[in-house]
Tab-separated table of N, CA and C in Angstrom:
chain	number	residue	atom	x	y	z
A	1	VAL	N	9.587	7.548	-10.008
A	1	VAL	CA	8.205	7.014	-10.142
A	1	VAL	C	7.973	5.888	-9.136
A	2	ILE	N	6.931	6.004	-8.427
A	2	ILE	CA	6.569	4.872	-7.372
A	2	ILE	C	5.865	3.760	-8.131
A	3	GLY	N	6.501	2.643	-8.021
A	3	GLY	CA	5.958	1.460	-8.627
A	3	GLY	C	5.456	0.341	-7.673
A	4	GLY	N	5.642	0.702	-6.343
A	4	GLY	CA	5.256	-0.287	-5.313
A	4	GLY	C	5.666	0.230	-3.968
A	5	TYR	N	5.275	-0.625	-2.943
A	5	TYR	CA	5.720	-0.299	-1.597
A	5	TYR	C	5.752	-1.609	-0.754
A	6	THR	N	6.332	-1.562	0.382
A	6	THR	CA	6.290	-2.664	1.269
A	6	THR	C	5.411	-2.215	2.429
A	7	ALA	N	4.548	-3.098	2.890
A	7	ALA	CA	3.622	-2.859	4.034
A	7	ALA	C	4.345	-2.624	5.307
A	8	GLY	N	3.839	-1.794	6.103
A	8	GLY	CA	4.405	-1.480	7.454
A	8	GLY	C	3.341	-0.850	8.232
A	9	ASN	N	3.550	0.380	8.688
A	9	ASN	CA	2.624	0.993	9.560
A	9	ASN	C	2.208	2.288	9.015
A	10	PRO	N	1.442	2.469	8.016
A	10	PRO	CA	0.814	1.437	7.144
A	10	PRO	C	1.729	1.132	5.964
A	11	LEU	N	2.800	1.794	5.709
A	11	LEU	CA	3.775	1.418	4.721
A	11	LEU	C	5.249	1.475	5.299
A	12	ASP	N	6.092	0.658	4.882
A	12	ASP	CA	7.578	0.694	5.374
A	12	ASP	C	8.358	1.481	4.408
A	13	ALA	N	8.283	1.123	3.124
A	13	ALA	CA	9.172	1.833	2.162
A	13	ALA	C	8.399	1.912	0.830
A	14	VAL	N	8.741	2.941	0.028
A	14	VAL	CA	8.229	2.952	-1.425
A	14	VAL	C	9.225	2.389	-2.289
A	15	ILE	N	8.908	1.820	-3.366
A	15	ILE	CA	9.822	1.234	-4.406
A	15	ILE	C	9.675	2.172	-5.563
A	16	VAL	N	10.889	2.684	-5.980
A	16	VAL	CA	10.880	3.720	-6.940
A	16	VAL	C	11.771	3.383	-8.163
A	17	GLY	N	11.534	4.074	-9.221
A	17	GLY	CA	12.391	3.817	-10.470
A	17	GLY	C	12.261	5.009	-11.394
A	18	TYR	N	12.751	4.786	-12.654
A	18	TYR	CA	12.715	5.858	-13.674
A	18	TYR	C	12.439	5.191	-14.971
A	19	TYR	N	12.082	5.934	-15.970
A	19	TYR	CA	11.776	5.413	-17.240
A	19	TYR	C	13.021	5.499	-18.207
A	20	ASP	N	13.214	4.438	-18.892
A	20	ASP	CA	14.245	4.384	-20.051
A	20	ASP	C	13.399	3.843	-21.203
A	21	GLY	N	13.055	4.834	-22.019
A	21	GLY	CA	12.127	4.551	-23.111
A	21	GLY	C	10.809	4.222	-22.476
A	22	ASP	N	10.283	2.976	-22.868
A	22	ASP	CA	8.889	2.591	-22.379
A	22	ASP	C	9.149	1.675	-21.046
A	23	LYS	N	10.371	1.434	-20.681
A	23	LYS	CA	10.665	0.507	-19.542
A	23	LYS	C	10.794	1.247	-18.282
A	24	LEU	N	10.083	0.818	-17.254
A	24	LEU	CA	10.291	1.317	-15.905
A	24	LEU	C	11.372	0.584	-15.151
A	25	ILE	N	12.478	1.225	-14.806
A	25	ILE	CA	13.557	0.573	-14.312
A	25	ILE	C	13.655	0.850	-12.727
A	26	TYR	N	13.652	-0.274	-12.001
A	26	TYR	CA	13.879	-0.195	-10.485
A	26	TYR	C	15.219	0.459	-10.131
A	27	SER	N	15.121	1.388	-9.135
A	27	SER	CA	16.398	2.067	-8.713
A	27	SER	C	16.562	2.038	-7.165
A	28	ALA	N	15.451	1.935	-6.453
A	28	ALA	CA	15.603	1.945	-4.977
A	28	ALA	C	14.392	1.585	-4.149
A	29	LYS	N	14.625	1.046	-2.981
A	29	LYS	CA	13.536	0.954	-2.049
A	29	LYS	C	13.825	1.987	-0.960
A	30	VAL	N	12.955	2.989	-0.836
A	30	VAL	CA	13.250	4.180	0.020
A	30	VAL	C	12.337	4.090	1.221
A	31	ARG	N	13.051	4.035	2.447
A	31	ARG	CA	12.323	4.160	3.733
A	31	ARG	C	12.671	5.302	4.548
A	32	ASN	N	13.797	6.039	4.216
A	32	ASN	CA	14.116	7.201	5.024
A	32	ASN	C	13.265	8.400	4.570
A	33	GLY	N	13.035	9.283	5.547
A	33	GLY	CA	12.307	10.569	5.278
A	33	GLY	C	10.930	10.562	5.606
A	34	PHE	N	10.336	9.444	6.107
A	34	PHE	CA	9.040	9.389	6.440
A	34	PHE	C	8.764	9.632	7.962
A	35	VAL	N	7.914	10.588	8.240
A	35	VAL	CA	7.447	10.785	9.572
A	35	VAL	C	6.054	10.173	9.581
A	36	PRO	N	5.533	9.794	10.791
A	36	PRO	CA	4.180	9.082	10.860
A	36	PRO	C	3.073	9.766	9.949
A	37	ARG	N	2.883	11.112	10.040
A	37	ARG	CA	1.847	11.712	9.317
A	37	ARG	C	2.015	11.646	7.815
A	38	LEU	N	3.234	11.967	7.399
A	38	LEU	CA	3.599	11.772	5.982
A	38	LEU	C	3.399	10.424	5.397
A	39	ARG	N	3.795	9.416	6.178
A	39	ARG	CA	3.611	7.981	5.843
A	39	ARG	C	2.200	7.738	5.608
A	40	ARG	N	1.278	8.166	6.509
A	40	ARG	CA	-0.090	7.885	6.334
A	40	ARG	C	-0.731	8.633	5.141
A	41	ASP	N	-0.243	9.881	4.881
A	41	ASP	CA	-0.772	10.634	3.743
A	41	ASP	C	-0.421	10.033	2.492
A	42	VAL	N	0.897	9.625	2.402
A	42	VAL	CA	1.378	8.922	1.062
A	42	VAL	C	0.617	7.686	0.946
A	43	TRP	N	0.455	6.841	1.976
A	43	TRP	CA	-0.296	5.567	1.845
A	43	TRP	C	-1.756	5.806	1.368
A	44	GLN	N	-2.315	6.842	1.780
A	44	GLN	CA	-3.697	7.125	1.318
A	44	GLN	C	-3.773	7.262	-0.216
A	45	LYS	N	-2.623	7.842	-0.747
A	45	LYS	CA	-2.642	8.074	-2.237
A	45	LYS	C	-2.190	6.841	-2.968
A	46	LEU	N	-1.497	5.927	-2.308
A	46	LEU	CA	-1.021	4.680	-2.925
A	46	LEU	C	-2.036	3.564	-2.979
A	47	LYS	N	-2.832	3.460	-1.931
A	47	LYS	CA	-3.681	2.303	-1.691
A	47	LYS	C	-4.612	2.090	-2.816
A	48	GLY	N	-5.100	3.007	-3.520
A	48	GLY	CA	-6.052	2.798	-4.663
A	48	GLY	C	-5.366	2.429	-6.034
A	49	LEU	N	-4.031	2.253	-6.025
A	49	LEU	CA	-3.298	2.078	-7.259
A	49	LEU	C	-2.771	0.691	-7.369
A	50	ALA	N	-3.116	-0.215	-6.537
A	50	ALA	CA	-2.563	-1.588	-6.488
A	50	ALA	C	-2.944	-2.281	-7.786
A	51	ILE	N	-1.964	-3.066	-8.191
A	51	ILE	CA	-2.062	-3.881	-9.420
A	51	ILE	C	-1.407	-5.264	-9.094
A	52	ALA	N	-1.693	-6.318	-9.829
A	52	ALA	CA	-1.297	-7.712	-9.549
A	52	ALA	C	0.184	-7.938	-9.927
A	53	SER	N	0.753	-7.313	-10.886
A	53	SER	CA	2.150	-7.700	-11.246
A	53	SER	C	3.162	-6.483	-11.162
A	54	CYS	N	4.350	-6.758	-11.080
A	54	CYS	CA	5.501	-5.890	-10.919
A	54	CYS	C	5.566	-5.021	-12.174
A	55	PRO	N	5.619	-3.634	-11.999
A	55	PRO	CA	5.735	-2.786	-13.170
A	55	PRO	C	7.124	-2.655	-13.697
A	56	PHE	N	8.147	-3.014	-12.862
A	56	PHE	CA	9.582	-2.791	-13.189
A	56	PHE	C	10.101	-3.943	-14.047
A	57	THR	N	10.752	-3.483	-15.141
A	57	THR	CA	11.198	-4.528	-16.135
A	57	THR	C	12.505	-5.152	-15.739
A	58	ASN	N	13.266	-4.645	-14.744
A	58	ASN	CA	14.545	-5.196	-14.387
A	58	ASN	C	14.441	-6.004	-13.034
A	59	LEU	N	13.248	-6.410	-12.586
A	59	LEU	CA	13.091	-7.137	-11.366
A	59	LEU	C	12.518	-8.501	-11.738
A	60	PRO	N	12.840	-9.595	-11.069
A	60	PRO	CA	13.662	-9.623	-9.814
A	60	PRO	C	15.224	-9.525	-10.167
A	61	GLU	N	15.989	-9.098	-9.193
A	61	GLU	CA	17.420	-9.058	-9.322
A	61	GLU	C	17.893	-10.456	-8.807
A	62	LYS	N	19.045	-10.880	-9.560
A	62	LYS	CA	19.542	-12.219	-9.126
A	62	LYS	C	20.511	-12.136	-7.982
A	63	LYS	N	21.363	-11.050	-7.966
A	63	LYS	CA	22.363	-10.846	-6.925
A	63	LYS	C	21.849	-10.134	-5.739
A	64	ARG	N	22.042	-10.666	-4.627
A	64	ARG	CA	21.593	-9.958	-3.343
A	64	ARG	C	22.576	-8.953	-2.828
A	65	THR	N	22.185	-7.643	-2.872
A	65	THR	CA	22.959	-6.632	-2.190
A	65	THR	C	22.017	-5.891	-1.296
A	66	GLN	N	22.565	-4.865	-0.615
A	66	GLN	CA	21.662	-4.107	0.278
A	66	GLN	C	20.667	-3.319	-0.465
A	67	PHE	N	20.847	-3.087	-1.802
A	67	PHE	CA	20.032	-2.184	-2.572
A	67	PHE	C	19.011	-3.079	-3.448
A	68	SER	N	19.360	-4.258	-3.619
A	68	SER	CA	18.583	-5.127	-4.608
A	68	SER	C	17.237	-5.592	-4.115
A	69	LEU	N	16.381	-5.990	-5.129
A	69	LEU	CA	15.145	-6.687	-4.772
A	69	LEU	C	15.094	-8.057	-5.484
A	70	THR	N	15.262	-9.081	-4.701
A	70	THR	CA	15.275	-10.436	-5.205
A	70	THR	C	13.872	-10.965	-5.323
A	71	ARG	N	13.742	-12.123	-5.979
A	71	ARG	CA	12.372	-12.766	-6.030
A	71	ARG	C	11.814	-13.044	-4.716
A	72	GLU	N	12.633	-13.373	-3.701
A	72	GLU	CA	12.130	-13.700	-2.339
A	72	GLU	C	11.651	-12.373	-1.648
A	73	GLU	N	12.368	-11.327	-1.808
A	73	GLU	CA	12.014	-10.000	-1.176
A	73	GLU	C	10.804	-9.370	-1.911
A	74	MET	N	10.582	-9.705	-3.193
A	74	MET	CA	9.530	-9.248	-3.941
A	74	MET	C	8.122	-9.748	-3.455
A	75	LYS	N	8.197	-10.901	-2.704
A	75	LYS	CA	6.932	-11.485	-2.183
A	75	LYS	C	6.325	-10.533	-1.107
A	76	ASN	N	7.116	-9.582	-0.584
A	76	ASN	CA	6.560	-8.674	0.383
A	76	ASN	C	6.208	-7.336	-0.131
A	77	CYS	N	6.164	-7.142	-1.471
A	77	CYS	CA	5.864	-5.897	-2.133
A	77	CYS	C	4.429	-5.864	-2.633
A	78	ILE	N	3.840	-4.744	-2.484
A	78	ILE	CA	2.504	-4.371	-3.109
A	78	ILE	C	2.872	-3.497	-4.255
A	79	TRP	N	2.419	-4.033	-5.513
A	79	TRP	CA	2.867	-3.320	-6.764
A	79	TRP	C	1.709	-2.296	-7.135
A	80	LEU	N	2.113	-1.184	-7.683
A	80	LEU	CA	1.192	-0.077	-8.029
A	80	LEU	C	1.297	0.278	-9.512
A	81	LYS	N	0.157	0.823	-10.000
A	81	LYS	CA	0.231	1.532	-11.301
A	81	LYS	C	1.219	2.744	-11.177
A	82	PRO	N	2.159	2.836	-11.982
A	82	PRO	CA	3.222	3.920	-11.882
A	82	PRO	C	2.620	5.255	-12.252
A	83	GLN	N	1.857	5.760	-11.384
A	83	GLN	CA	1.163	7.119	-11.684
A	83	GLN	C	1.636	8.250	-10.809
A	84	LEU	N	2.413	7.999	-9.756
A	84	LEU	CA	2.839	9.003	-8.857
A	84	LEU	C	4.377	9.096	-8.854
A	85	VAL	N	4.748	10.451	-8.798
A	85	VAL	CA	6.195	10.805	-8.818
A	85	VAL	C	6.614	11.163	-7.441
A	86	ALA	N	7.694	10.687	-7.021
A	86	ALA	CA	8.224	11.027	-5.728
A	86	ALA	C	9.544	11.926	-5.891
A	87	GLN	N	9.798	12.782	-4.991
A	87	GLN	CA	11.052	13.526	-5.037
A	87	GLN	C	11.970	12.779	-4.011
A	88	ILE	N	13.078	12.363	-4.604
A	88	ILE	CA	13.926	11.541	-3.662
A	88	ILE	C	15.333	12.199	-3.629
A	89	GLU	N	15.817	12.428	-2.393
A	89	GLU	CA	17.270	12.867	-2.365
A	89	GLU	C	18.166	11.610	-2.243
A	90	PHE	N	19.363	11.718	-2.839
A	90	PHE	CA	20.272	10.594	-2.655
A	90	PHE	C	21.637	11.210	-2.777
A	91	THR	N	22.664	10.298	-2.391
A	91	THR	CA	24.095	10.843	-2.519
A	91	THR	C	24.697	10.432	-3.840
A	92	GLU	N	24.338	9.220	-4.373
A	92	GLU	CA	25.054	8.918	-5.680
A	92	GLU	C	24.311	7.633	-6.191
A	93	TRP	N	24.672	7.273	-7.488
A	93	TRP	CA	24.285	6.006	-8.054
A	93	TRP	C	25.350	4.992	-7.757
A	94	THR	N	24.892	3.831	-7.410
A	94	THR	CA	25.839	2.728	-7.166
A	94	THR	C	26.251	2.147	-8.500
A	95	PRO	N	27.338	1.419	-8.615
A	95	PRO	CA	27.715	0.810	-9.925
A	95	PRO	C	26.703	-0.074	-10.565
A	96	ASP	N	25.812	-0.654	-9.730
A	96	ASP	CA	24.782	-1.530	-10.276
A	96	ASP	C	23.443	-0.805	-10.544
A	97	GLY	N	23.379	0.494	-10.535
A	97	GLY	CA	22.256	1.336	-10.873
A	97	GLY	C	21.253	1.573	-9.787
A	98	HIS	N	21.639	1.565	-8.620
A	98	HIS	CA	20.729	1.847	-7.433
A	98	HIS	C	21.019	3.212	-6.785
A	99	LEU	N	20.141	3.758	-6.183
A	99	LEU	CA	20.345	5.029	-5.339
A	99	LEU	C	20.977	4.634	-4.080
A	100	ARG	N	22.076	5.468	-3.596
A	100	ARG	CA	22.679	5.270	-2.462
A	100	ARG	C	22.241	6.362	-1.460
A	101	HIS	N	21.877	5.977	-0.167
A	101	HIS	CA	21.495	6.798	0.820
A	101	HIS	C	20.247	7.677	0.335
A	102	SER	N	19.193	7.004	-0.019
A	102	SER	CA	17.967	7.690	-0.626
A	102	SER	C	17.076	8.110	0.586
A	103	LYS	N	16.341	9.242	0.370
A	103	LYS	CA	15.443	9.738	1.309
A	103	LYS	C	14.281	10.365	0.656
A	104	PHE	N	13.042	9.979	1.066
A	104	PHE	CA	11.810	10.493	0.493
A	104	PHE	C	11.670	11.888	0.960
A	105	VAL	N	11.313	12.818	-0.011
A	105	VAL	CA	11.124	14.206	0.316
A	105	VAL	C	9.779	14.612	0.238
A	106	GLY	N	9.009	14.019	-0.814
A	106	GLY	CA	7.620	14.401	-1.000
A	106	GLY	C	7.127	13.815	-2.386
A	107	LEU	N	5.837	14.055	-2.601
A	107	LEU	CA	5.172	13.673	-3.862
A	107	LEU	C	5.164	14.943	-4.832
A	108	ARG	N	5.453	14.652	-6.045
A	108	ARG	CA	5.470	15.641	-7.098
A	108	ARG	C	4.235	15.597	-8.003
A	109	ASP	N	3.349	16.641	-7.984
A	109	ASP	CA	2.159	16.568	-8.807
A	109	ASP	C	2.402	17.454	-10.106
A	110	ASP	N	3.613	17.963	-10.268
A	110	ASP	CA	3.896	18.863	-11.440
A	110	ASP	C	4.665	18.087	-12.489
A	111	LYS	N	4.897	16.750	-12.252
A	111	LYS	CA	5.716	16.048	-13.306
A	111	LYS	C	4.961	14.821	-13.702
A	112	ASN	N	4.917	14.528	-14.954
A	112	ASN	CA	4.366	13.295	-15.539
A	112	ASN	C	5.427	12.198	-15.217
A	113	PRO	N	4.818	11.002	-14.892
A	113	PRO	CA	5.762	9.919	-14.470
A	113	PRO	C	6.643	9.550	-15.771
A	114	ARG	N	6.176	9.734	-16.988
A	114	ARG	CA	6.970	9.320	-18.217
A	114	ARG	C	8.064	10.270	-18.329
A	115	GLU	N	8.144	11.434	-17.700
A	115	GLU	CA	9.165	12.330	-17.907
A	115	GLU	C	10.399	12.080	-16.883
A	116	VAL	N	10.169	11.096	-16.081
A	116	VAL	CA	11.202	10.800	-15.025
A	116	VAL	C	12.191	9.856	-15.637
A	117	VAL	N	13.370	10.359	-15.904
A	117	VAL	CA	14.458	9.486	-16.507
A	117	VAL	C	15.704	9.631	-15.619
A	118	ARG	N	16.612	8.806	-15.750
A	118	ARG	CA	17.866	8.876	-14.983
A	118	ARG	C	18.611	10.105	-15.302
A	119	GLU	N	19.108	10.785	-14.346
A	119	GLU	CA	19.816	12.002	-14.523
A	119	GLU	C	21.058	11.773	-15.513
A	120	GLY	N	21.164	12.735	-16.324
A	120	GLY	CA	22.218	12.670	-17.290
A	120	GLY	C	21.947	11.728	-18.421
A	121	SER	N	20.861	10.956	-18.529
A	121	SER	CA	20.682	9.999	-19.576
A	121	SER	C	20.007	10.601	-20.755
A	122	ARG	N	19.087	11.689	-20.673
A	122	ARG	CA	18.511	12.254	-21.673
A	122	ARG	C	18.159	13.708	-21.290
A	123	PHE	N	18.122	14.629	-22.237
A	123	PHE	CA	17.706	15.972	-21.971
A	123	PHE	C	16.831	16.479	-23.166
């Protein structure tokens, strides 16, 4: 579920997560997989969803890692209504619950955002 993005040309990365009950949990900042046209097309769908506050319940993160989003890094984020679902490829989950080697594949219009849960957590 896309809950935000960082600005770039016109966007640098999407900020994604999954639902755990009613909570949207941050899992990755994804910048790989975008070609210029795809980046523009996705941004067109994101730009009308901006909101004032972060939709992720587990942000900001206190410990700085290459996968985390700290309070300082969150200043560069544009938050969104969590209405769009992205298909993300990744190699594994890190021990602290982030996606490793994530890559944007595309948007999914066949899935309700509330149906997006962490793999293996519920069926």
